Short mmCIF file of N, CA and C in Angstrom, two decimals:
data_model
loop_
_atom_site.label_atom_id
_atom_site.label_comp_id
_atom_site.label_asym_id
_atom_site.label_seq_id
_atom_site.Cartn_x
_atom_site.Cartn_y
_atom_site.Cartn_z
N MET A 1 130.33 120.40 119.10
CA MET A 1 129.99 119.36 120.05
C MET A 1 130.68 118.06 119.60
N THR A 2 131.51 117.50 120.45
CA THR A 2 132.25 116.28 120.15
C THR A 2 131.31 115.12 119.85
N PHE A 3 130.21 115.05 120.54
CA PHE A 3 129.25 113.97 120.36
C PHE A 3 128.79 113.90 118.90
N ARG A 4 128.44 115.00 118.31
CA ARG A 4 127.94 115.02 116.92
C ARG A 4 129.02 114.67 115.93
N LYS A 5 130.28 114.94 116.26
CA LYS A 5 131.40 114.59 115.37
C LYS A 5 131.52 113.08 115.21
N ASN A 6 130.96 112.33 116.14
CA ASN A 6 131.00 110.87 116.09
C ASN A 6 129.85 110.28 115.27
N HIS A 7 129.06 111.14 114.63
CA HIS A 7 127.94 110.74 113.77
C HIS A 7 126.96 109.79 114.47
N PRO A 8 126.39 110.25 115.59
CA PRO A 8 125.42 109.39 116.29
C PRO A 8 124.17 109.21 115.44
N PRO A 9 123.56 108.04 115.53
CA PRO A 9 122.34 107.81 114.75
C PRO A 9 121.15 108.55 115.36
N LYS A 10 120.24 108.96 114.50
CA LYS A 10 119.00 109.57 114.96
C LYS A 10 118.06 108.43 115.35
N PHE A 11 117.09 108.76 116.18
CA PHE A 11 116.12 107.76 116.61
C PHE A 11 114.73 108.35 116.53
N SER A 12 113.85 107.69 115.75
CA SER A 12 112.51 108.23 115.54
C SER A 12 111.43 107.48 116.30
N GLY A 13 111.76 106.34 116.91
CA GLY A 13 110.77 105.63 117.72
C GLY A 13 109.91 104.66 116.95
N ASP A 14 110.34 104.27 115.75
CA ASP A 14 109.58 103.27 114.99
C ASP A 14 109.58 101.96 115.75
N TYR A 15 108.55 101.14 115.54
CA TYR A 15 108.50 99.86 116.23
C TYR A 15 109.49 98.90 115.58
N ASP A 16 110.61 98.76 116.23
CA ASP A 16 111.69 97.87 115.79
C ASP A 16 112.53 97.58 117.03
N PRO A 17 112.04 96.70 117.92
CA PRO A 17 112.73 96.47 119.19
C PRO A 17 114.22 96.21 119.06
N GLU A 18 114.62 95.41 118.10
CA GLU A 18 116.04 95.13 117.94
C GLU A 18 116.79 96.37 117.47
N GLY A 19 116.22 97.11 116.54
CA GLY A 19 116.83 98.35 116.06
C GLY A 19 116.89 99.40 117.16
N ASP A 20 115.88 99.44 117.99
CA ASP A 20 115.84 100.40 119.09
C ASP A 20 116.95 100.10 120.10
N ARG A 21 117.12 98.81 120.40
CA ARG A 21 118.18 98.40 121.32
C ARG A 21 119.55 98.70 120.71
N LEU A 22 119.68 98.50 119.42
CA LEU A 22 120.95 98.79 118.75
C LEU A 22 121.26 100.28 118.76
N TRP A 23 120.22 101.13 118.63
CA TRP A 23 120.44 102.58 118.71
C TRP A 23 121.04 102.93 120.07
N LEU A 24 120.48 102.35 121.11
CA LEU A 24 120.97 102.59 122.46
C LEU A 24 122.42 102.12 122.61
N ALA A 25 122.71 100.94 122.10
CA ALA A 25 124.07 100.38 122.19
C ALA A 25 125.06 101.26 121.43
N GLU A 26 124.68 101.72 120.25
CA GLU A 26 125.56 102.58 119.45
C GLU A 26 125.81 103.91 120.15
N THR A 27 124.79 104.45 120.77
CA THR A 27 124.92 105.71 121.51
C THR A 27 125.87 105.52 122.69
N GLU A 28 125.73 104.42 123.41
CA GLU A 28 126.62 104.14 124.53
C GLU A 28 128.06 103.92 124.07
N LYS A 29 128.21 103.33 122.92
CA LYS A 29 129.55 103.11 122.35
C LYS A 29 130.24 104.46 122.09
N ILE A 30 129.49 105.42 121.58
CA ILE A 30 130.03 106.76 121.33
C ILE A 30 130.39 107.43 122.66
N PHE A 31 129.51 107.30 123.65
CA PHE A 31 129.79 107.88 124.98
C PHE A 31 131.11 107.35 125.53
N GLU A 32 131.28 106.04 125.41
CA GLU A 32 132.50 105.42 125.94
C GLU A 32 133.73 105.92 125.18
N ALA A 33 133.64 105.98 123.87
CA ALA A 33 134.77 106.40 123.05
C ALA A 33 135.19 107.84 123.35
N MET A 34 134.22 108.68 123.64
CA MET A 34 134.55 110.09 123.88
C MET A 34 134.72 110.41 125.37
N GLY A 35 134.61 109.40 126.24
CA GLY A 35 134.75 109.65 127.67
C GLY A 35 133.69 110.61 128.18
N CYS A 36 132.48 110.44 127.72
CA CYS A 36 131.38 111.36 128.03
C CYS A 36 131.05 111.37 129.53
N LEU A 37 130.90 112.55 130.07
CA LEU A 37 130.52 112.72 131.47
C LEU A 37 129.05 112.34 131.65
N GLU A 38 128.73 111.79 132.81
CA GLU A 38 127.37 111.35 133.12
C GLU A 38 126.34 112.44 132.86
N GLU A 39 126.63 113.68 133.24
CA GLU A 39 125.64 114.75 133.10
C GLU A 39 125.37 115.15 131.66
N HIS A 40 126.21 114.69 130.72
CA HIS A 40 126.00 115.03 129.30
C HIS A 40 125.28 113.93 128.52
N LYS A 41 125.27 112.73 129.05
CA LYS A 41 124.74 111.58 128.30
C LYS A 41 123.28 111.76 127.88
N VAL A 42 122.42 112.06 128.83
CA VAL A 42 120.99 112.17 128.51
C VAL A 42 120.73 113.34 127.55
N PRO A 43 121.28 114.53 127.80
CA PRO A 43 121.06 115.61 126.83
C PRO A 43 121.57 115.28 125.42
N TYR A 44 122.73 114.64 125.32
CA TYR A 44 123.26 114.27 124.00
C TYR A 44 122.35 113.25 123.32
N ALA A 45 121.99 112.20 124.04
CA ALA A 45 121.15 111.15 123.45
C ALA A 45 119.79 111.69 123.04
N THR A 46 119.16 112.48 123.91
CA THR A 46 117.82 112.98 123.59
C THR A 46 117.85 114.02 122.48
N PHE A 47 119.00 114.61 122.23
CA PHE A 47 119.14 115.52 121.10
C PHE A 47 118.95 114.77 119.78
N MET A 48 119.22 113.47 119.78
CA MET A 48 119.10 112.66 118.57
C MET A 48 117.70 112.07 118.38
N LEU A 49 116.80 112.34 119.31
CA LEU A 49 115.43 111.85 119.18
C LEU A 49 114.66 112.73 118.22
N GLN A 50 113.80 112.13 117.45
CA GLN A 50 112.95 112.89 116.53
C GLN A 50 111.59 112.20 116.40
N GLY A 51 110.61 112.92 115.91
CA GLY A 51 109.28 112.37 115.69
C GLY A 51 108.64 111.84 116.95
N GLU A 52 108.12 110.61 116.88
CA GLU A 52 107.43 109.99 118.00
C GLU A 52 108.33 109.90 119.22
N ALA A 53 109.60 109.59 119.03
CA ALA A 53 110.54 109.45 120.15
C ALA A 53 110.72 110.79 120.87
N GLU A 54 110.75 111.86 120.12
CA GLU A 54 110.89 113.19 120.72
C GLU A 54 109.64 113.52 121.56
N ASN A 55 108.48 113.17 121.03
CA ASN A 55 107.23 113.37 121.79
C ASN A 55 107.20 112.53 123.05
N TRP A 56 107.66 111.28 122.94
CA TRP A 56 107.74 110.40 124.10
C TRP A 56 108.63 111.04 125.17
N TRP A 57 109.78 111.58 124.76
CA TRP A 57 110.72 112.16 125.71
C TRP A 57 110.12 113.39 126.42
N LYS A 58 109.38 114.20 125.69
CA LYS A 58 108.74 115.37 126.30
C LYS A 58 107.78 114.95 127.42
N PHE A 59 107.13 113.81 127.22
CA PHE A 59 106.19 113.29 128.23
C PHE A 59 106.94 112.67 129.41
N VAL A 60 108.02 111.94 129.14
CA VAL A 60 108.73 111.18 130.17
C VAL A 60 109.70 112.04 130.98
N LYS A 61 110.29 113.02 130.36
CA LYS A 61 111.35 113.81 131.02
C LYS A 61 110.93 114.35 132.39
N PRO A 62 109.73 114.95 132.54
CA PRO A 62 109.36 115.47 133.86
C PRO A 62 109.27 114.39 134.94
N THR A 63 109.05 113.14 134.55
CA THR A 63 108.94 112.06 135.54
C THR A 63 110.31 111.62 136.05
N LEU A 64 111.36 112.06 135.38
CA LEU A 64 112.71 111.67 135.76
C LEU A 64 113.49 112.80 136.43
N ALA A 65 112.80 113.82 136.88
CA ALA A 65 113.47 114.96 137.50
C ALA A 65 114.44 114.46 138.56
N ALA A 66 115.63 115.02 138.53
CA ALA A 66 116.69 114.56 139.43
C ALA A 66 117.35 115.75 140.11
N PRO A 67 118.11 115.49 141.18
CA PRO A 67 118.82 116.57 141.86
C PRO A 67 119.75 117.31 140.89
N ARG A 68 119.83 118.59 141.00
CA ARG A 68 120.66 119.45 140.14
C ARG A 68 120.27 119.36 138.66
N GLY A 69 119.11 118.76 138.39
CA GLY A 69 118.63 118.69 137.02
C GLY A 69 119.33 117.66 136.15
N VAL A 70 120.23 116.88 136.72
CA VAL A 70 120.96 115.86 135.96
C VAL A 70 120.19 114.54 136.04
N ILE A 71 119.74 114.07 134.89
CA ILE A 71 119.03 112.80 134.82
C ILE A 71 120.08 111.70 134.61
N PRO A 72 120.14 110.73 135.51
CA PRO A 72 121.12 109.65 135.36
C PRO A 72 120.86 108.84 134.08
N TRP A 73 121.92 108.47 133.42
CA TRP A 73 121.83 107.72 132.17
C TRP A 73 121.03 106.43 132.37
N ASN A 74 121.27 105.71 133.47
CA ASN A 74 120.56 104.45 133.70
C ASN A 74 119.06 104.66 133.86
N SER A 75 118.65 105.78 134.41
CA SER A 75 117.21 106.08 134.53
C SER A 75 116.61 106.27 133.14
N PHE A 76 117.31 107.04 132.28
CA PHE A 76 116.85 107.23 130.91
C PHE A 76 116.78 105.89 130.19
N LYS A 77 117.84 105.12 130.32
CA LYS A 77 117.95 103.84 129.64
C LYS A 77 116.82 102.90 130.05
N ASP A 78 116.52 102.83 131.35
CA ASP A 78 115.43 101.97 131.83
C ASP A 78 114.08 102.38 131.22
N LYS A 79 113.79 103.68 131.22
CA LYS A 79 112.53 104.19 130.64
C LYS A 79 112.49 103.91 129.14
N PHE A 80 113.61 104.13 128.47
CA PHE A 80 113.71 103.91 127.03
C PHE A 80 113.41 102.44 126.71
N LEU A 81 114.09 101.54 127.41
CA LEU A 81 113.89 100.11 127.15
C LEU A 81 112.48 99.66 127.50
N ASP A 82 111.92 100.17 128.59
CA ASP A 82 110.55 99.82 128.94
C ASP A 82 109.58 100.20 127.83
N ASN A 83 109.84 101.31 127.18
CA ASN A 83 108.95 101.77 126.12
C ASN A 83 109.25 101.13 124.76
N TYR A 84 110.52 101.05 124.39
CA TYR A 84 110.87 100.61 123.04
C TYR A 84 111.34 99.16 122.93
N PHE A 85 111.67 98.56 124.04
CA PHE A 85 112.06 97.15 124.06
C PHE A 85 111.46 96.55 125.33
N PRO A 86 110.11 96.39 125.32
CA PRO A 86 109.37 96.02 126.52
C PRO A 86 109.82 94.69 127.16
N ARG A 87 109.47 94.58 128.41
CA ARG A 87 109.85 93.43 129.23
C ARG A 87 109.46 92.10 128.60
N ASP A 88 108.28 92.01 127.99
CA ASP A 88 107.85 90.73 127.41
C ASP A 88 108.79 90.30 126.28
N LEU A 89 109.28 91.26 125.49
CA LEU A 89 110.23 90.93 124.43
C LEU A 89 111.59 90.54 125.00
N ARG A 90 112.00 91.22 126.07
CA ARG A 90 113.27 90.86 126.72
C ARG A 90 113.17 89.46 127.31
N LYS A 91 112.01 89.11 127.88
CA LYS A 91 111.82 87.77 128.43
C LYS A 91 111.86 86.72 127.31
N ARG A 92 111.28 87.05 126.18
CA ARG A 92 111.29 86.12 125.04
C ARG A 92 112.72 85.87 124.57
N LYS A 93 113.52 86.94 124.54
CA LYS A 93 114.92 86.81 124.14
C LYS A 93 115.71 86.00 125.18
N ALA A 94 115.39 86.19 126.45
CA ALA A 94 116.06 85.42 127.51
C ALA A 94 115.72 83.93 127.35
N ARG A 95 114.45 83.64 127.04
CA ARG A 95 114.04 82.25 126.82
C ARG A 95 114.76 81.68 125.60
N GLU A 96 114.89 82.48 124.55
CA GLU A 96 115.61 82.05 123.35
C GLU A 96 117.07 81.70 123.71
N PHE A 97 117.66 82.50 124.58
CA PHE A 97 119.03 82.24 125.03
C PHE A 97 119.10 80.90 125.77
N LEU A 98 118.19 80.71 126.72
CA LEU A 98 118.21 79.50 127.53
C LEU A 98 117.90 78.24 126.72
N ASP A 99 117.12 78.39 125.64
CA ASP A 99 116.75 77.25 124.79
C ASP A 99 117.70 77.05 123.61
N LEU A 100 118.70 77.90 123.46
CA LEU A 100 119.59 77.85 122.30
C LEU A 100 120.31 76.51 122.19
N LYS A 101 120.25 75.91 121.02
CA LYS A 101 120.95 74.66 120.72
C LYS A 101 121.79 74.87 119.46
N GLN A 102 122.91 74.20 119.42
CA GLN A 102 123.83 74.34 118.28
C GLN A 102 123.20 73.84 117.00
N GLY A 103 122.53 72.71 117.05
CA GLY A 103 121.91 72.17 115.84
C GLY A 103 122.91 72.02 114.72
N ASN A 104 122.61 72.57 113.55
CA ASN A 104 123.48 72.47 112.38
C ASN A 104 124.52 73.59 112.30
N MET A 105 124.53 74.48 113.29
CA MET A 105 125.50 75.58 113.27
C MET A 105 126.89 75.06 113.58
N SER A 106 127.89 75.74 113.04
CA SER A 106 129.27 75.44 113.43
C SER A 106 129.46 75.98 114.85
N VAL A 107 130.55 75.61 115.48
CA VAL A 107 130.85 76.12 116.82
C VAL A 107 130.96 77.64 116.76
N GLY A 108 131.59 78.16 115.70
CA GLY A 108 131.73 79.61 115.54
C GLY A 108 130.39 80.31 115.43
N GLU A 109 129.49 79.76 114.62
CA GLU A 109 128.16 80.35 114.46
C GLU A 109 127.36 80.25 115.76
N TYR A 110 127.46 79.11 116.43
CA TYR A 110 126.77 78.92 117.71
C TYR A 110 127.29 79.92 118.75
N THR A 111 128.60 80.10 118.79
CA THR A 111 129.20 81.05 119.74
C THR A 111 128.70 82.47 119.47
N ALA A 112 128.65 82.87 118.20
CA ALA A 112 128.17 84.21 117.84
C ALA A 112 126.72 84.40 118.28
N LYS A 113 125.88 83.41 118.04
CA LYS A 113 124.46 83.50 118.43
C LYS A 113 124.34 83.51 119.96
N PHE A 114 125.14 82.70 120.62
CA PHE A 114 125.16 82.64 122.08
C PHE A 114 125.52 84.01 122.66
N ASN A 115 126.58 84.62 122.12
CA ASN A 115 127.02 85.94 122.60
C ASN A 115 125.98 87.03 122.30
N GLU A 116 125.31 86.91 121.17
CA GLU A 116 124.27 87.89 120.81
C GLU A 116 123.11 87.83 121.80
N LEU A 117 122.69 86.62 122.17
CA LEU A 117 121.55 86.45 123.06
C LEU A 117 121.92 86.58 124.54
N LEU A 118 123.20 86.47 124.85
CA LEU A 118 123.67 86.52 126.23
C LEU A 118 123.21 87.78 126.97
N GLN A 119 123.16 88.90 126.27
CA GLN A 119 122.77 90.16 126.91
C GLN A 119 121.36 90.14 127.47
N TYR A 120 120.54 89.18 127.05
CA TYR A 120 119.17 89.11 127.54
C TYR A 120 119.02 88.19 128.74
N TRP A 121 120.08 87.51 129.11
CA TRP A 121 120.02 86.59 130.24
C TRP A 121 120.14 87.39 131.51
N PRO A 122 119.09 87.45 132.34
CA PRO A 122 119.10 88.29 133.54
C PRO A 122 120.27 88.02 134.48
N GLN A 123 120.67 86.76 134.63
CA GLN A 123 121.78 86.44 135.52
C GLN A 123 123.09 87.07 135.02
N TYR A 124 123.23 87.22 133.72
CA TYR A 124 124.42 87.85 133.18
C TYR A 124 124.45 89.32 133.56
N GLN A 125 123.28 89.94 133.61
CA GLN A 125 123.20 91.36 133.95
C GLN A 125 123.61 91.62 135.40
N ASP A 126 123.26 90.69 136.30
CA ASP A 126 123.50 90.89 137.73
C ASP A 126 124.96 90.67 138.12
N ALA A 127 125.52 89.58 137.69
CA ALA A 127 126.90 89.28 138.07
C ALA A 127 127.50 88.32 137.05
N TRP A 128 128.77 88.49 136.80
CA TRP A 128 129.46 87.64 135.86
C TRP A 128 129.73 86.30 136.52
N ASN A 129 129.19 85.27 135.98
CA ASN A 129 129.37 83.92 136.50
C ASN A 129 129.86 83.06 135.35
N GLU A 130 131.16 83.00 135.19
CA GLU A 130 131.72 82.31 134.03
C GLU A 130 131.46 80.81 134.05
N GLU A 131 131.44 80.23 135.23
CA GLU A 131 131.17 78.80 135.32
C GLU A 131 129.75 78.48 134.83
N GLY A 132 128.79 79.31 135.23
CA GLY A 132 127.41 79.15 134.78
C GLY A 132 127.29 79.39 133.28
N LEU A 133 128.05 80.34 132.79
CA LEU A 133 128.07 80.65 131.37
C LEU A 133 128.58 79.45 130.57
N CYS A 134 129.65 78.84 131.06
CA CYS A 134 130.21 77.66 130.39
C CYS A 134 129.21 76.50 130.41
N ALA A 135 128.54 76.32 131.54
CA ALA A 135 127.55 75.24 131.65
C ALA A 135 126.41 75.46 130.64
N GLN A 136 125.96 76.69 130.51
CA GLN A 136 124.88 77.01 129.57
C GLN A 136 125.34 76.77 128.13
N PHE A 137 126.56 77.18 127.82
CA PHE A 137 127.12 76.98 126.47
C PHE A 137 127.22 75.49 126.16
N GLU A 138 127.78 74.73 127.09
CA GLU A 138 127.93 73.28 126.91
C GLU A 138 126.58 72.62 126.70
N ASN A 139 125.58 73.05 127.46
CA ASN A 139 124.25 72.46 127.39
C ASN A 139 123.65 72.54 125.99
N GLY A 140 124.02 73.57 125.23
CA GLY A 140 123.46 73.74 123.90
C GLY A 140 124.26 73.10 122.79
N LEU A 141 125.42 72.57 123.11
CA LEU A 141 126.28 71.97 122.08
C LEU A 141 125.68 70.66 121.55
N ARG A 142 126.06 70.32 120.31
CA ARG A 142 125.70 69.00 119.78
C ARG A 142 126.30 67.94 120.68
N LEU A 143 125.63 66.81 120.80
CA LEU A 143 125.99 65.78 121.75
C LEU A 143 127.44 65.33 121.64
N GLU A 144 127.93 65.11 120.41
CA GLU A 144 129.30 64.59 120.27
C GLU A 144 130.34 65.60 120.77
N ILE A 145 130.08 66.90 120.58
CA ILE A 145 131.02 67.93 121.06
C ILE A 145 130.86 68.07 122.57
N GLN A 146 129.63 68.05 123.03
CA GLN A 146 129.36 68.15 124.47
C GLN A 146 130.06 67.02 125.22
N GLN A 147 129.95 65.81 124.71
CA GLN A 147 130.58 64.66 125.37
C GLN A 147 132.10 64.78 125.35
N ALA A 148 132.64 65.36 124.30
CA ALA A 148 134.09 65.49 124.18
C ALA A 148 134.69 66.51 125.15
N VAL A 149 133.93 67.55 125.49
CA VAL A 149 134.49 68.61 126.34
C VAL A 149 133.97 68.61 127.77
N SER A 150 132.83 68.00 128.03
CA SER A 150 132.23 68.11 129.36
C SER A 150 133.10 67.52 130.46
N TYR A 151 133.79 66.42 130.17
CA TYR A 151 134.63 65.81 131.21
C TYR A 151 135.79 66.72 131.63
N MET A 152 136.15 67.68 130.79
CA MET A 152 137.25 68.60 131.10
C MET A 152 136.87 69.61 132.18
N GLN A 153 135.57 69.80 132.38
CA GLN A 153 135.05 70.75 133.37
C GLN A 153 135.70 72.13 133.23
N ILE A 154 135.66 72.66 132.01
CA ILE A 154 136.25 73.96 131.70
C ILE A 154 135.36 75.07 132.24
N THR A 155 135.95 76.00 132.99
CA THR A 155 135.18 77.11 133.55
C THR A 155 135.64 78.46 133.00
N ASP A 156 136.48 78.44 131.98
CA ASP A 156 136.92 79.65 131.29
C ASP A 156 136.24 79.63 129.92
N PHE A 157 135.36 80.61 129.67
CA PHE A 157 134.53 80.60 128.47
C PHE A 157 135.35 80.56 127.18
N ASN A 158 136.37 81.41 127.06
CA ASN A 158 137.18 81.43 125.84
C ASN A 158 137.90 80.11 125.61
N GLN A 159 138.38 79.51 126.68
CA GLN A 159 139.05 78.22 126.56
C GLN A 159 138.05 77.15 126.11
N LEU A 160 136.85 77.18 126.65
CA LEU A 160 135.81 76.22 126.26
C LEU A 160 135.50 76.34 124.77
N VAL A 161 135.31 77.55 124.30
CA VAL A 161 135.01 77.76 122.88
C VAL A 161 136.16 77.25 122.01
N THR A 162 137.39 77.54 122.43
CA THR A 162 138.56 77.08 121.67
C THR A 162 138.60 75.56 121.60
N LYS A 163 138.40 74.89 122.72
CA LYS A 163 138.42 73.41 122.74
C LYS A 163 137.31 72.84 121.85
N CYS A 164 136.15 73.47 121.86
CA CYS A 164 135.03 73.01 121.01
C CYS A 164 135.37 73.18 119.53
N ARG A 165 135.98 74.31 119.19
CA ARG A 165 136.35 74.53 117.79
C ARG A 165 137.40 73.51 117.34
N ILE A 166 138.39 73.27 118.19
CA ILE A 166 139.44 72.29 117.86
C ILE A 166 138.81 70.92 117.64
N PHE A 167 137.93 70.52 118.55
CA PHE A 167 137.28 69.21 118.41
C PHE A 167 136.48 69.14 117.11
N GLU A 168 135.73 70.21 116.82
CA GLU A 168 134.92 70.24 115.60
C GLU A 168 135.81 70.14 114.36
N ASP A 169 136.93 70.88 114.36
CA ASP A 169 137.87 70.82 113.22
C ASP A 169 138.43 69.41 113.05
N LYS A 170 138.77 68.77 114.15
CA LYS A 170 139.32 67.40 114.09
C LYS A 170 138.26 66.43 113.57
N MET A 171 137.01 66.61 113.97
CA MET A 171 135.92 65.76 113.48
C MET A 171 135.77 65.91 111.97
N LYS A 172 135.81 67.16 111.49
CA LYS A 172 135.67 67.41 110.05
C LYS A 172 136.84 66.80 109.29
N GLU A 173 138.02 66.94 109.86
CA GLU A 173 139.23 66.38 109.25
C GLU A 173 139.11 64.87 109.14
N ARG A 174 138.67 64.23 110.20
CA ARG A 174 138.50 62.78 110.23
C ARG A 174 137.47 62.34 109.18
N GLN A 175 136.37 63.09 109.07
CA GLN A 175 135.32 62.74 108.10
C GLN A 175 135.84 62.88 106.68
N THR A 176 136.61 63.96 106.44
CA THR A 176 137.15 64.19 105.10
C THR A 176 138.11 63.07 104.72
N ARG A 177 138.99 62.70 105.65
CA ARG A 177 139.95 61.62 105.37
C ARG A 177 139.25 60.30 105.18
N GLY A 178 138.21 60.06 105.95
CA GLY A 178 137.50 58.79 105.90
C GLY A 178 136.72 58.60 104.61
N PHE A 179 136.22 59.70 104.04
CA PHE A 179 135.38 59.58 102.84
C PHE A 179 136.08 60.01 101.57
N GLY A 180 137.08 60.86 101.66
CA GLY A 180 137.69 61.37 100.44
C GLY A 180 139.20 61.17 100.40
N GLY A 181 139.74 60.54 101.42
CA GLY A 181 141.19 60.39 101.50
C GLY A 181 141.65 59.18 100.71
N PRO A 182 142.95 58.89 100.79
CA PRO A 182 143.48 57.75 100.05
C PRO A 182 142.87 56.44 100.54
N GLN A 183 142.55 55.58 99.62
CA GLN A 183 141.97 54.29 99.94
C GLN A 183 143.06 53.23 99.95
N ARG A 184 143.01 52.36 100.89
CA ARG A 184 143.97 51.25 100.94
C ARG A 184 143.41 50.08 100.16
N SER A 185 144.27 49.47 99.42
CA SER A 185 143.79 48.27 98.71
C SER A 185 144.15 47.05 99.56
N HIS A 186 143.30 46.10 99.50
CA HIS A 186 143.52 44.87 100.28
C HIS A 186 143.96 43.78 99.33
N PRO A 187 145.25 43.38 99.40
CA PRO A 187 145.71 42.30 98.50
C PRO A 187 145.15 40.97 98.98
N PHE A 188 144.64 40.21 98.05
CA PHE A 188 144.12 38.87 98.39
C PHE A 188 144.84 37.83 97.64
#
């Protein structure tokens, strides 16, 4: 079985919402890499369930009966997330995304956290809206960076991040020169 050659992780159903979501993401990554057919996804993934998760699947499987016996991957995924990464936790993560502020993080660290939490933003799930994404990113930036880039009205996310990083680097450079650079003497 090609799926097993990719060393898919086992899933036992322990309470670890982030780990549970990561198991699902890793499984989907393997499906994509191997060009897995829709009708094989659920059987392959459920083969990796063990313990409590295997018992959960035995209970849930009959509720997902589908034509020709093929359970759609999205149906499995929805049931899985409802059980192992419940709606209240997804809402909390969405709120964390909307409230995210750069604070003391570098632009790079802020971007990584932004991208990590982005998957929980419901609007991102429905349709890609890059202008809204840029507005949300800008909203969380430190004031001096926000003021430097907002007038540009950048609607390309990668370009916005690049401009923010450049500005941050120039600010650091200016601070370094101002405090540790060569001092001018004033002849009197």
